[in-house]
mmCIF file of C-alpha atoms in Angstrom:
data_model
loop_
_atom_site.group_PDB
_atom_site.id
_atom_site.type_symbol
_atom_site.label_atom_id
_atom_site.label_comp_id
_atom_site.label_asym_id
_atom_site.label_seq_id
_atom_site.Cartn_x
_atom_site.Cartn_y
_atom_site.Cartn_z
ATOM 1 C CA MET A 1 107.373 73.166 66.815
ATOM 2 C CA LYS A 2 104.208 73.032 64.455
ATOM 3 C CA LYS A 3 102.455 71.009 67.333
ATOM 4 C CA LEU A 4 103.315 73.707 69.948
ATOM 5 C CA ALA A 5 102.326 76.669 67.663
ATOM 6 C CA LYS A 6 99.131 74.774 67.041
ATOM 7 C CA ILE A 7 98.387 74.314 70.587
ATOM 8 C CA PHE A 8 99.411 78.150 71.289
ATOM 9 C CA LYS A 9 96.895 79.085 68.368
ATOM 10 C CA ILE A 10 94.128 77.220 70.159
ATOM 11 C CA LEU A 11 94.918 78.727 73.538
ATOM 12 C CA ILE A 12 94.628 82.231 72.183
ATOM 13 C CA ILE A 13 91.517 81.399 70.539
ATOM 14 C CA ILE A 14 90.117 80.031 73.723
ATOM 15 C CA ILE A 15 91.307 83.025 75.875
ATOM 16 C CA VAL A 16 89.518 85.477 73.180
ATOM 17 C CA VAL A 17 86.347 83.210 73.376
ATOM 18 C CA VAL A 18 86.279 83.466 77.110
ATOM 19 C CA CYS A 19 86.814 87.239 77.148
ATOM 20 C CA VAL A 20 84.037 87.837 74.615
ATOM 21 C CA ALA A 21 81.655 85.550 76.626
ATOM 22 C CA LEU A 22 82.582 87.594 79.989
ATOM 23 C CA TRP A 23 81.968 90.836 78.204
ATOM 24 C CA ILE A 24 78.479 89.626 76.982
ATOM 25 C CA VAL A 25 77.530 88.240 80.416
ATOM 26 C CA ALA A 26 78.680 91.431 82.220
ATOM 27 C CA ASN A 27 76.772 93.502 80.012
ATOM 28 C CA VAL A 28 73.640 91.557 79.954
ATOM 29 C CA LEU A 29 73.742 91.119 83.793
ATOM 30 C CA PHE A 30 74.756 94.383 84.873
ATOM 31 C CA LYS A 31 74.320 96.928 81.887
ATOM 32 C CA LEU A 32 70.892 95.816 80.733
ATOM 33 C CA PRO A 33 68.910 96.632 83.806
ATOM 34 C CA ALA A 34 70.084 100.004 83.996
ATOM 35 C CA LYS A 35 69.987 100.764 80.420
ATOM 36 C CA ASP A 36 68.215 104.221 80.905
ATOM 37 C CA TYR A 37 70.930 105.269 83.123
ATOM 38 C CA TYR A 38 73.689 104.546 80.305
ATOM 39 C CA ASN A 39 71.278 106.261 77.654
ATOM 40 C CA ALA A 40 71.027 109.231 79.803
ATOM 41 C CA SER A 41 74.745 109.436 80.593
ATOM 42 C CA GLU A 42 78.148 110.438 79.196
ATOM 43 C CA LYS A 43 81.555 109.035 80.294
ATOM 44 C CA THR A 44 83.891 111.551 81.848
ATOM 45 C CA PHE A 45 87.359 111.505 83.522
ATOM 46 C CA SER A 46 89.024 108.122 84.181
ATOM 47 C CA ILE A 47 89.138 107.017 87.779
ATOM 48 C CA PRO A 48 92.603 106.944 88.794
ATOM 49 C CA ASP A 49 94.692 103.817 89.697
ATOM 50 C CA LEU A 50 92.090 101.159 89.368
ATOM 51 C CA ASN A 51 94.465 98.678 87.926
ATOM 52 C CA SER A 52 96.748 99.468 90.896
ATOM 53 C CA GLY A 53 94.582 98.472 93.725
ATOM 54 C CA PHE A 54 92.791 101.735 93.988
ATOM 55 C CA ILE A 55 89.065 101.321 95.506
ATOM 56 C CA PRO A 56 87.127 104.561 94.909
ATOM 57 C CA GLN A 57 84.542 105.968 97.359
ATOM 58 C CA GLY A 58 84.313 109.665 97.704
ATOM 59 C CA LEU A 59 83.532 112.168 95.098
ATOM 60 C CA GLU A 60 83.167 116.099 95.157
ATOM 61 C CA TYR A 61 83.406 118.840 92.566
ATOM 62 C CA VAL A 62 85.215 121.969 93.601
ATOM 63 C CA SER A 63 83.361 124.793 91.941
ATOM 64 C CA SER A 64 86.017 127.423 92.614
ATOM 65 C CA ASP A 65 88.694 125.790 90.257
ATOM 66 C CA GLY A 66 86.819 122.975 88.175
ATOM 67 C CA ASN A 67 88.610 120.129 89.906
ATOM 68 C CA PHE A 68 87.224 116.908 91.477
ATOM 69 C CA LEU A 69 88.238 115.377 94.739
ATOM 70 C CA ILE A 70 88.587 111.664 95.093
ATOM 71 C CA THR A 71 88.961 109.412 97.937
ATOM 72 C CA GLY A 72 88.854 105.646 98.710
ATOM 73 C CA TYR A 73 91.197 103.115 99.867
ATOM 74 C CA MET A 74 93.862 100.371 98.742
ATOM 75 C CA GLY A 75 93.229 96.688 98.352
ATOM 76 C CA ASP A 76 96.616 96.009 99.825
ATOM 77 C CA ASP A 77 96.171 98.368 102.983
ATOM 78 C CA SER A 78 98.554 100.659 101.880
ATOM 79 C CA PRO A 79 98.118 104.306 102.610
ATOM 80 C CA SER A 80 94.683 105.530 101.300
ATOM 81 C CA PRO A 81 95.006 108.114 98.715
ATOM 82 C CA VAL A 82 93.267 111.408 98.046
ATOM 83 C CA TYR A 83 93.311 112.775 94.281
ATOM 84 C CA VAL A 84 92.519 115.985 93.052
ATOM 85 C CA ILE A 85 91.716 115.239 89.277
ATOM 86 C CA ASP A 86 90.844 118.041 86.698
ATOM 87 C CA GLN A 87 87.900 117.606 84.264
ATOM 88 C CA ASP A 88 90.210 116.071 81.608
ATOM 89 C CA GLY A 89 91.199 113.417 83.793
ATOM 90 C CA ASN A 90 94.654 114.741 84.479
ATOM 91 C CA VAL A 91 95.824 114.180 88.090
ATOM 92 C CA VAL A 92 96.529 117.481 89.901
ATOM 93 C CA SER A 93 97.488 116.292 93.002
ATOM 94 C CA LYS A 94 97.765 112.688 94.783
ATOM 95 C CA VAL A 95 98.472 112.554 98.564
ATOM 96 C CA SER A 96 98.320 110.166 101.528
ATOM 97 C CA ILE A 97 96.700 112.011 104.326
ATOM 98 C CA PRO A 98 97.794 111.823 107.873
ATOM 99 C CA ASP A 99 96.299 111.222 111.247
ATOM 100 C CA GLU A 100 97.221 113.510 114.390
ATOM 101 C CA ASN A 101 100.494 111.751 114.736
ATOM 102 C CA GLY A 102 101.549 112.190 111.291
ATOM 103 C CA ASP A 103 101.007 108.443 110.247
ATOM 104 C CA PHE A 104 99.355 107.914 107.227
ATOM 105 C CA LEU A 105 95.888 106.581 107.109
ATOM 106 C CA THR A 106 95.164 103.202 105.565
ATOM 107 C CA ASN A 107 91.465 102.804 106.587
ATOM 108 C CA HIS A 108 88.577 102.541 104.326
ATOM 109 C CA ASN A 109 88.253 106.401 103.646
ATOM 110 C CA GLY A 110 84.670 107.081 102.538
ATOM 111 C CA GLY A 111 83.145 110.142 101.549
ATOM 112 C CA ILE A 112 84.713 113.642 100.740
ATOM 113 C CA SER A 113 83.434 117.238 100.562
ATOM 114 C CA ILE A 114 84.700 120.807 100.533
ATOM 115 C CA TYR A 115 83.503 124.198 102.151
ATOM 116 C CA GLY A 116 85.933 127.120 101.551
ATOM 117 C CA ASP A 117 89.509 125.708 102.150
ATOM 118 C CA TYR A 118 88.305 122.970 104.516
ATOM 119 C CA VAL A 119 88.190 119.366 103.140
ATOM 120 C CA TYR A 120 86.034 116.916 105.092
ATOM 121 C CA VAL A 121 86.977 113.161 104.865
ATOM 122 C CA ALA A 122 84.823 110.497 106.248
ATOM 123 C CA GLY A 123 85.907 107.056 107.670
ATOM 124 C CA GLY A 124 88.874 108.169 109.581
ATOM 125 C CA LYS A 125 89.777 106.326 112.842
ATOM 126 C CA ASP A 126 86.811 105.628 115.343
ATOM 127 C CA CYS A 127 83.896 108.013 114.427
ATOM 128 C CA GLU A 128 85.470 111.006 113.085
ATOM 129 C CA ILE A 129 85.349 113.417 110.065
ATOM 130 C CA ASN A 130 89.096 114.296 109.548
ATOM 131 C CA VAL A 131 89.686 117.942 108.291
ATOM 132 C CA TYR A 132 92.358 118.994 105.976
ATOM 133 C CA SER A 133 93.340 122.133 104.106
ATOM 134 C CA TYR A 134 92.397 122.214 100.119
ATOM 135 C CA LYS A 135 95.679 124.081 99.350
ATOM 136 C CA ASP A 136 97.654 121.866 101.386
ATOM 137 C CA ILE A 137 96.333 119.064 99.114
ATOM 138 C CA LEU A 138 97.012 120.902 96.162
ATOM 139 C CA ASN A 139 100.438 121.398 97.311
ATOM 140 C CA GLY A 140 101.139 117.774 98.368
ATOM 141 C CA THR A 141 101.623 118.588 102.142
ATOM 142 C CA PRO A 142 98.349 117.845 103.788
ATOM 143 C CA GLU A 143 98.260 118.150 107.607
ATOM 144 C CA LEU A 144 95.221 117.118 109.933
ATOM 145 C CA LEU A 145 93.897 120.371 111.034
ATOM 146 C CA GLY A 146 91.353 118.330 113.264
ATOM 147 C CA THR A 147 88.477 116.133 113.487
ATOM 148 C CA ILE A 148 84.835 116.520 113.984
ATOM 149 C CA ASP A 149 83.849 113.850 116.521
ATOM 150 C CA MET A 150 80.812 111.958 115.964
ATOM 151 C CA ARG A 151 80.984 109.641 119.188
ATOM 152 C CA VAL A 152 78.931 110.736 122.245
ATOM 153 C CA SER A 153 79.405 107.453 124.118
ATOM 154 C CA GLU A 154 79.777 103.936 124.024
ATOM 155 C CA ASP A 155 76.009 103.518 122.980
ATOM 156 C CA GLU A 156 75.567 106.687 120.969
ATOM 157 C CA TYR A 157 77.782 107.379 117.900
ATOM 158 C CA LEU A 158 77.620 107.737 114.180
ATOM 159 C CA GLY A 159 80.205 106.021 111.913
ATOM 160 C CA PRO A 160 80.415 108.397 108.922
ATOM 161 C CA ALA A 161 80.264 106.645 105.531
ATOM 162 C CA PHE A 162 79.681 109.850 103.468
ATOM 163 C CA VAL A 163 79.908 113.636 103.961
ATOM 164 C CA THR A 164 78.766 116.585 101.903
ATOM 165 C CA ALA A 165 78.761 120.293 102.263
ATOM 166 C CA SER A 166 75.902 121.652 100.269
ATOM 167 C CA SER A 167 73.365 124.547 100.293
ATOM 168 C CA GLY A 168 75.112 125.742 103.383
ATOM 169 C CA LYS A 169 74.917 122.409 105.369
ATOM 170 C CA LEU A 170 77.495 119.848 106.282
ATOM 171 C CA ILE A 171 75.829 116.265 106.192
ATOM 172 C CA ILE A 172 77.371 113.356 107.785
ATOM 173 C CA GLY A 173 75.575 110.179 107.101
ATOM 174 C CA GLU A 174 76.009 106.495 108.046
ATOM 175 C CA PHE A 175 75.524 103.454 105.806
ATOM 176 C CA TYR A 176 73.124 100.481 107.308
ATOM 177 C CA ARG A 177 72.872 96.909 106.620
ATOM 178 C CA GLU A 178 71.843 94.324 109.063
ATOM 179 C CA GLU A 179 74.218 91.810 108.416
ATOM 180 C CA ASN A 180 77.436 93.715 108.358
ATOM 181 C CA TYR A 181 76.875 97.367 109.022
ATOM 182 C CA PRO A 182 74.876 97.730 112.195
ATOM 183 C CA THR A 183 73.843 101.299 113.578
ATOM 184 C CA CYS A 184 72.948 102.308 117.138
ATOM 185 C CA ILE A 185 69.551 101.223 118.353
ATOM 186 C CA SER A 186 68.402 104.911 118.720
ATOM 187 C CA HIS A 187 68.981 105.582 115.050
ATOM 188 C CA GLN A 188 66.385 102.558 114.133
ATOM 189 C CA PHE A 189 62.773 103.797 114.117
ATOM 190 C CA LYS A 190 59.632 103.824 112.003
ATOM 191 C CA THR A 191 59.054 107.252 110.364
ATOM 192 C CA SER A 192 55.827 109.091 110.516
ATOM 193 C CA ASN A 193 54.564 107.433 107.230
ATOM 194 C CA GLY A 194 55.313 103.790 108.587
ATOM 195 C CA ASP A 195 58.682 103.260 106.681
ATOM 196 C CA GLU A 196 61.330 101.251 108.515
ATOM 197 C CA HIS A 197 64.649 103.180 108.665
ATOM 198 C CA HIS A 198 67.905 102.350 110.306
ATOM 199 C CA ALA A 199 70.226 105.116 109.826
ATOM 200 C CA ILE A 200 70.495 108.919 110.076
ATOM 201 C CA ALA A 201 72.531 111.750 108.928
ATOM 202 C CA MET A 202 73.550 114.633 111.025
ATOM 203 C CA VAL A 203 73.189 118.031 109.517
ATOM 204 C CA TYR A 204 75.064 121.302 110.638
ATOM 205 C CA GLU A 205 74.982 124.795 109.629
ATOM 206 C CA LEU A 206 78.013 125.959 107.724
ATOM 207 C CA GLY A 207 79.653 129.415 107.809
ATOM 208 C CA ASP A 208 82.311 131.334 109.705
ATOM 209 C CA TYR A 209 83.053 128.978 112.588
ATOM 210 C CA PRO A 210 86.841 128.612 112.554
ATOM 211 C CA GLU A 211 87.141 126.844 115.912
ATOM 212 C CA SER A 212 85.028 123.814 114.425
ATOM 213 C CA PHE A 213 86.300 124.134 110.893
ATOM 214 C CA GLY A 214 83.360 126.056 109.400
ATOM 215 C CA CYS A 215 80.753 123.794 110.889
ATOM 216 C CA ASN A 216 78.370 125.203 113.717
ATOM 217 C CA LEU A 217 77.980 121.847 115.799
ATOM 218 C CA GLU A 218 75.384 123.443 118.047
ATOM 219 C CA SER A 219 73.020 124.076 115.294
ATOM 220 C CA ALA A 220 72.104 120.649 114.114
ATOM 221 C CA GLU A 221 69.011 118.873 112.650
ATOM 222 C CA VAL A 222 68.657 115.070 112.061
ATOM 223 C CA TRP A 223 67.612 113.328 108.783
ATOM 224 C CA SER A 224 66.337 109.739 108.919
ATOM 225 C CA ILE A 225 67.633 108.165 106.118
ATOM 226 C CA PRO A 226 67.284 105.056 103.780
ATOM 227 C CA ASP A 227 69.485 101.960 104.519
ATOM 228 C CA LEU A 228 72.345 101.461 102.050
ATOM 229 C CA ALA A 229 73.253 105.080 101.622
ATOM 230 C CA GLN A 230 76.338 105.681 100.035
ATOM 231 C CA GLY A 231 76.347 109.408 99.083
ATOM 232 C CA MET A 232 74.250 112.144 99.178
ATOM 233 C CA THR A 233 73.875 115.664 97.660
ATOM 234 C CA PHE A 234 71.358 118.634 97.917
ATOM 235 C CA LYS A 235 70.034 120.927 94.944
ATOM 236 C CA ASP A 236 67.065 123.208 94.413
ATOM 237 C CA GLY A 237 65.364 122.090 97.703
ATOM 238 C CA LYS A 238 65.863 118.339 96.881
ATOM 239 C CA ILE A 239 67.823 115.763 98.584
ATOM 240 C CA TYR A 240 69.501 112.966 96.294
ATOM 241 C CA VAL A 241 70.639 109.870 98.050
ATOM 242 C CA SER A 242 72.684 107.122 96.301
ATOM 243 C CA GLU A 243 71.796 103.651 97.712
ATOM 244 C CA SER A 244 73.901 100.460 96.716
ATOM 245 C CA TYR A 245 75.415 97.087 98.015
ATOM 246 C CA GLY A 246 77.094 94.415 95.917
ATOM 247 C CA THR A 247 76.258 93.688 92.327
ATOM 248 C CA ALA A 248 72.530 94.613 92.393
ATOM 249 C CA THR A 249 71.637 97.933 90.544
ATOM 250 C CA SER A 250 72.031 101.192 92.568
ATOM 251 C CA THR A 251 69.207 103.668 93.240
ATOM 252 C CA ILE A 252 69.182 107.426 93.493
ATOM 253 C CA GLU A 253 66.300 108.489 95.364
ATOM 254 C CA VAL A 254 65.049 111.950 95.394
ATOM 255 C CA PHE A 255 63.242 113.582 98.407
ATOM 256 C CA ASP A 256 61.533 116.990 99.055
ATOM 257 C CA TYR A 257 63.282 118.856 101.726
ATOM 258 C CA GLU A 258 60.178 120.630 102.979
ATOM 259 C CA LYS A 259 57.890 117.566 102.743
ATOM 260 C CA ALA A 260 60.721 115.701 104.668
ATOM 261 C CA LEU A 261 60.019 117.754 107.912
ATOM 262 C CA SER A 262 58.302 116.041 110.612
ATOM 263 C CA SER A 263 56.012 117.590 113.200
ATOM 264 C CA GLU A 264 58.122 115.665 115.984
ATOM 265 C CA THR A 265 61.472 116.772 117.414
ATOM 266 C CA ILE A 266 63.854 114.281 118.484
ATOM 267 C CA ASP A 267 66.499 113.799 121.288
ATOM 268 C CA ILE A 268 69.395 112.035 119.700
ATOM 269 C CA MET A 269 73.367 112.219 119.308
ATOM 270 C CA GLY A 270 73.655 114.075 122.790
ATOM 271 C CA LYS A 271 71.171 116.740 121.528
ATOM 272 C CA THR A 272 67.937 117.607 122.763
ATOM 273 C CA GLY A 273 64.893 119.096 120.666
ATOM 274 C CA LEU A 274 66.320 118.746 117.212
ATOM 275 C CA LYS A 275 64.533 119.169 114.016
ATOM 276 C CA LEU A 276 63.732 115.655 112.287
ATOM 277 C CA TYR A 277 63.476 115.411 108.746
ATOM 278 C CA GLU A 278 62.294 111.817 107.314
ATOM 279 C CA LEU A 279 63.539 110.889 103.970
ATOM 280 C CA ASP A 280 60.667 108.278 103.549
ATOM 281 C CA SER A 281 58.017 107.473 101.133
ATOM 282 C CA ALA A 282 55.973 110.397 102.053
ATOM 283 C CA ALA A 283 58.632 112.801 101.175
ATOM 284 C CA LYS A 284 60.012 111.057 97.986
ATOM 285 C CA ASP A 285 59.506 112.830 94.690
ATOM 286 C CA ASN A 286 61.342 110.518 92.423
ATOM 287 C CA ASP A 287 63.768 107.397 92.109
ATOM 288 C CA TYR A 288 66.260 106.456 89.351
ATOM 289 C CA ILE A 289 68.064 103.015 88.650
ATOM 290 C CA PHE A 290 71.808 103.436 88.194
ATOM 291 C CA ALA A 291 74.585 101.029 87.538
ATOM 292 C CA PRO A 292 75.778 98.678 90.456
ATOM 293 C CA MET A 293 77.993 99.953 93.115
ATOM 294 C CA ALA A 294 77.293 103.560 92.869
ATOM 295 C CA GLU A 295 79.143 105.447 95.689
ATOM 296 C CA GLU A 296 79.287 109.350 96.289
ATOM 297 C CA ILE A 297 77.422 111.667 93.839
ATOM 298 C CA THR A 298 77.760 115.347 93.045
ATOM 299 C CA PHE A 299 76.226 117.774 90.745
ATOM 300 C CA VAL A 300 78.209 119.832 88.316
ATOM 301 C CA GLY A 301 75.690 122.191 86.883
ATOM 302 C CA ASP A 302 72.536 120.173 85.828
ATOM 303 C CA LYS A 303 74.556 116.846 85.547
ATOM 304 C CA LEU A 304 74.702 114.129 88.261
ATOM 305 C CA TYR A 305 78.150 112.829 88.428
ATOM 306 C CA THR A 306 78.433 109.395 89.854
ATOM 307 C CA MET A 307 81.441 107.352 90.556
ATOM 308 C CA CYS A 308 81.359 103.506 90.877
ATOM 309 C CA GLU A 309 83.799 101.123 92.641
ATOM 310 C CA SER A 310 83.122 98.075 90.176
ATOM 311 C CA ALA A 311 85.945 98.446 87.897
ATOM 312 C CA SER A 312 88.484 98.278 90.881
ATOM 313 C CA ASN A 313 90.696 95.009 90.944
ATOM 314 C CA LYS A 314 88.435 93.968 93.943
ATOM 315 C CA TYR A 315 85.376 93.575 91.883
ATOM 316 C CA PHE A 316 86.733 93.762 88.342
ATOM 317 C CA PHE A 317 83.307 93.291 86.377
ATOM 318 C CA GLY A 318 83.221 97.084 85.889
ATOM 319 C CA LYS A 319 86.123 96.880 83.871
ATOM 320 C CA LEU A 320 83.958 95.110 81.406
ATOM 321 C CA THR A 321 80.914 97.644 81.676
ATOM 322 C CA GLY A 322 82.962 100.901 81.491
ATOM 323 C CA HIS A 323 83.022 101.947 84.988
ATOM 324 C CA PHE A 324 86.638 102.703 84.896
ATOM 325 C CA LYS A 325 85.096 106.157 83.826
ATOM 326 C CA CYS A 326 83.082 108.549 86.059
ATOM 327 C CA TYR A 327 79.528 109.257 84.633
ATOM 328 C CA SER A 328 77.492 112.349 84.157
ATOM 329 C CA THR A 329 73.886 111.838 84.015
ATOM 330 C CA ASP A 330 71.126 114.080 82.609
ATOM 331 C CA LEU A 331 68.263 112.766 84.944
ATOM 332 C CA THR A 332 65.570 114.652 82.617
ATOM 333 C CA LYS A 333 66.423 112.089 80.063
ATOM 334 C CA MET A 334 65.541 109.087 82.524
ATOM 335 C CA SER A 335 62.407 107.413 82.779
ATOM 336 C CA ASN A 336 61.099 107.054 86.239
#
């Protein structure tokens, strides 16, 4: 018995040493390169169900009641949840969202945003934005109100990775990475400043358009956007883009909306003569280094809220660096 107790004690010591070593390595590799971000940020609410297979993607602030909307997908392909979280981290509502047949979606739900009672979710079947009622989500009884179709033809489509309703605009954007997330050839071109872009966002006017869920699909402009865009928000004439992939640090790039307007118009996504905005180096005002795996972003007052997927069971290392929480950042405290 004494021998077994001694072996058990040695095993406990080894486990503790390994855990401490992993914590040190994770913090050196993943926190140190983004130290300005951590110094300028505060932890807010806990991201739900990270230890139960949830992989977070979308984040939105509901200004009417102070709640947050969160979406993502499950590592075991069970129904993809949508959460309503209050600012203390309490789950107000958790629902699975259905398709047109009433079957719960199990796919990689991406961004989420809200305008009035309309909740827009990116990443539905094919190339669609799914639309639900916020009241129904709160009540636990969501039904699909309809979809915004982003497929024009077999050769012209946009696979929504993120969506944001901001400053009277609905912004639907795609993610590009050459190896595994290609985009249409027509979305890939050099900007006026010579930058290589491979993705776009379609931007529509928001208003009283009940037939198309608050979105005027005939009033569009197109934004040429950086690769690896995971999320976007719009504040005080500035466009903030979250860019990340893998374990490298994330980047938040800031572009001036007026500077981004091109003198050219463009024919794209089945429309002609669209205003073109180029989110390139000529329009860039600033950039910030953030923690790895930043997903969608949203402003609450002057703080930028960012949610990372690194603490999910799929990636794990974020559990060692504190990213089981959503962070709020005062960008004025960051060097750039």
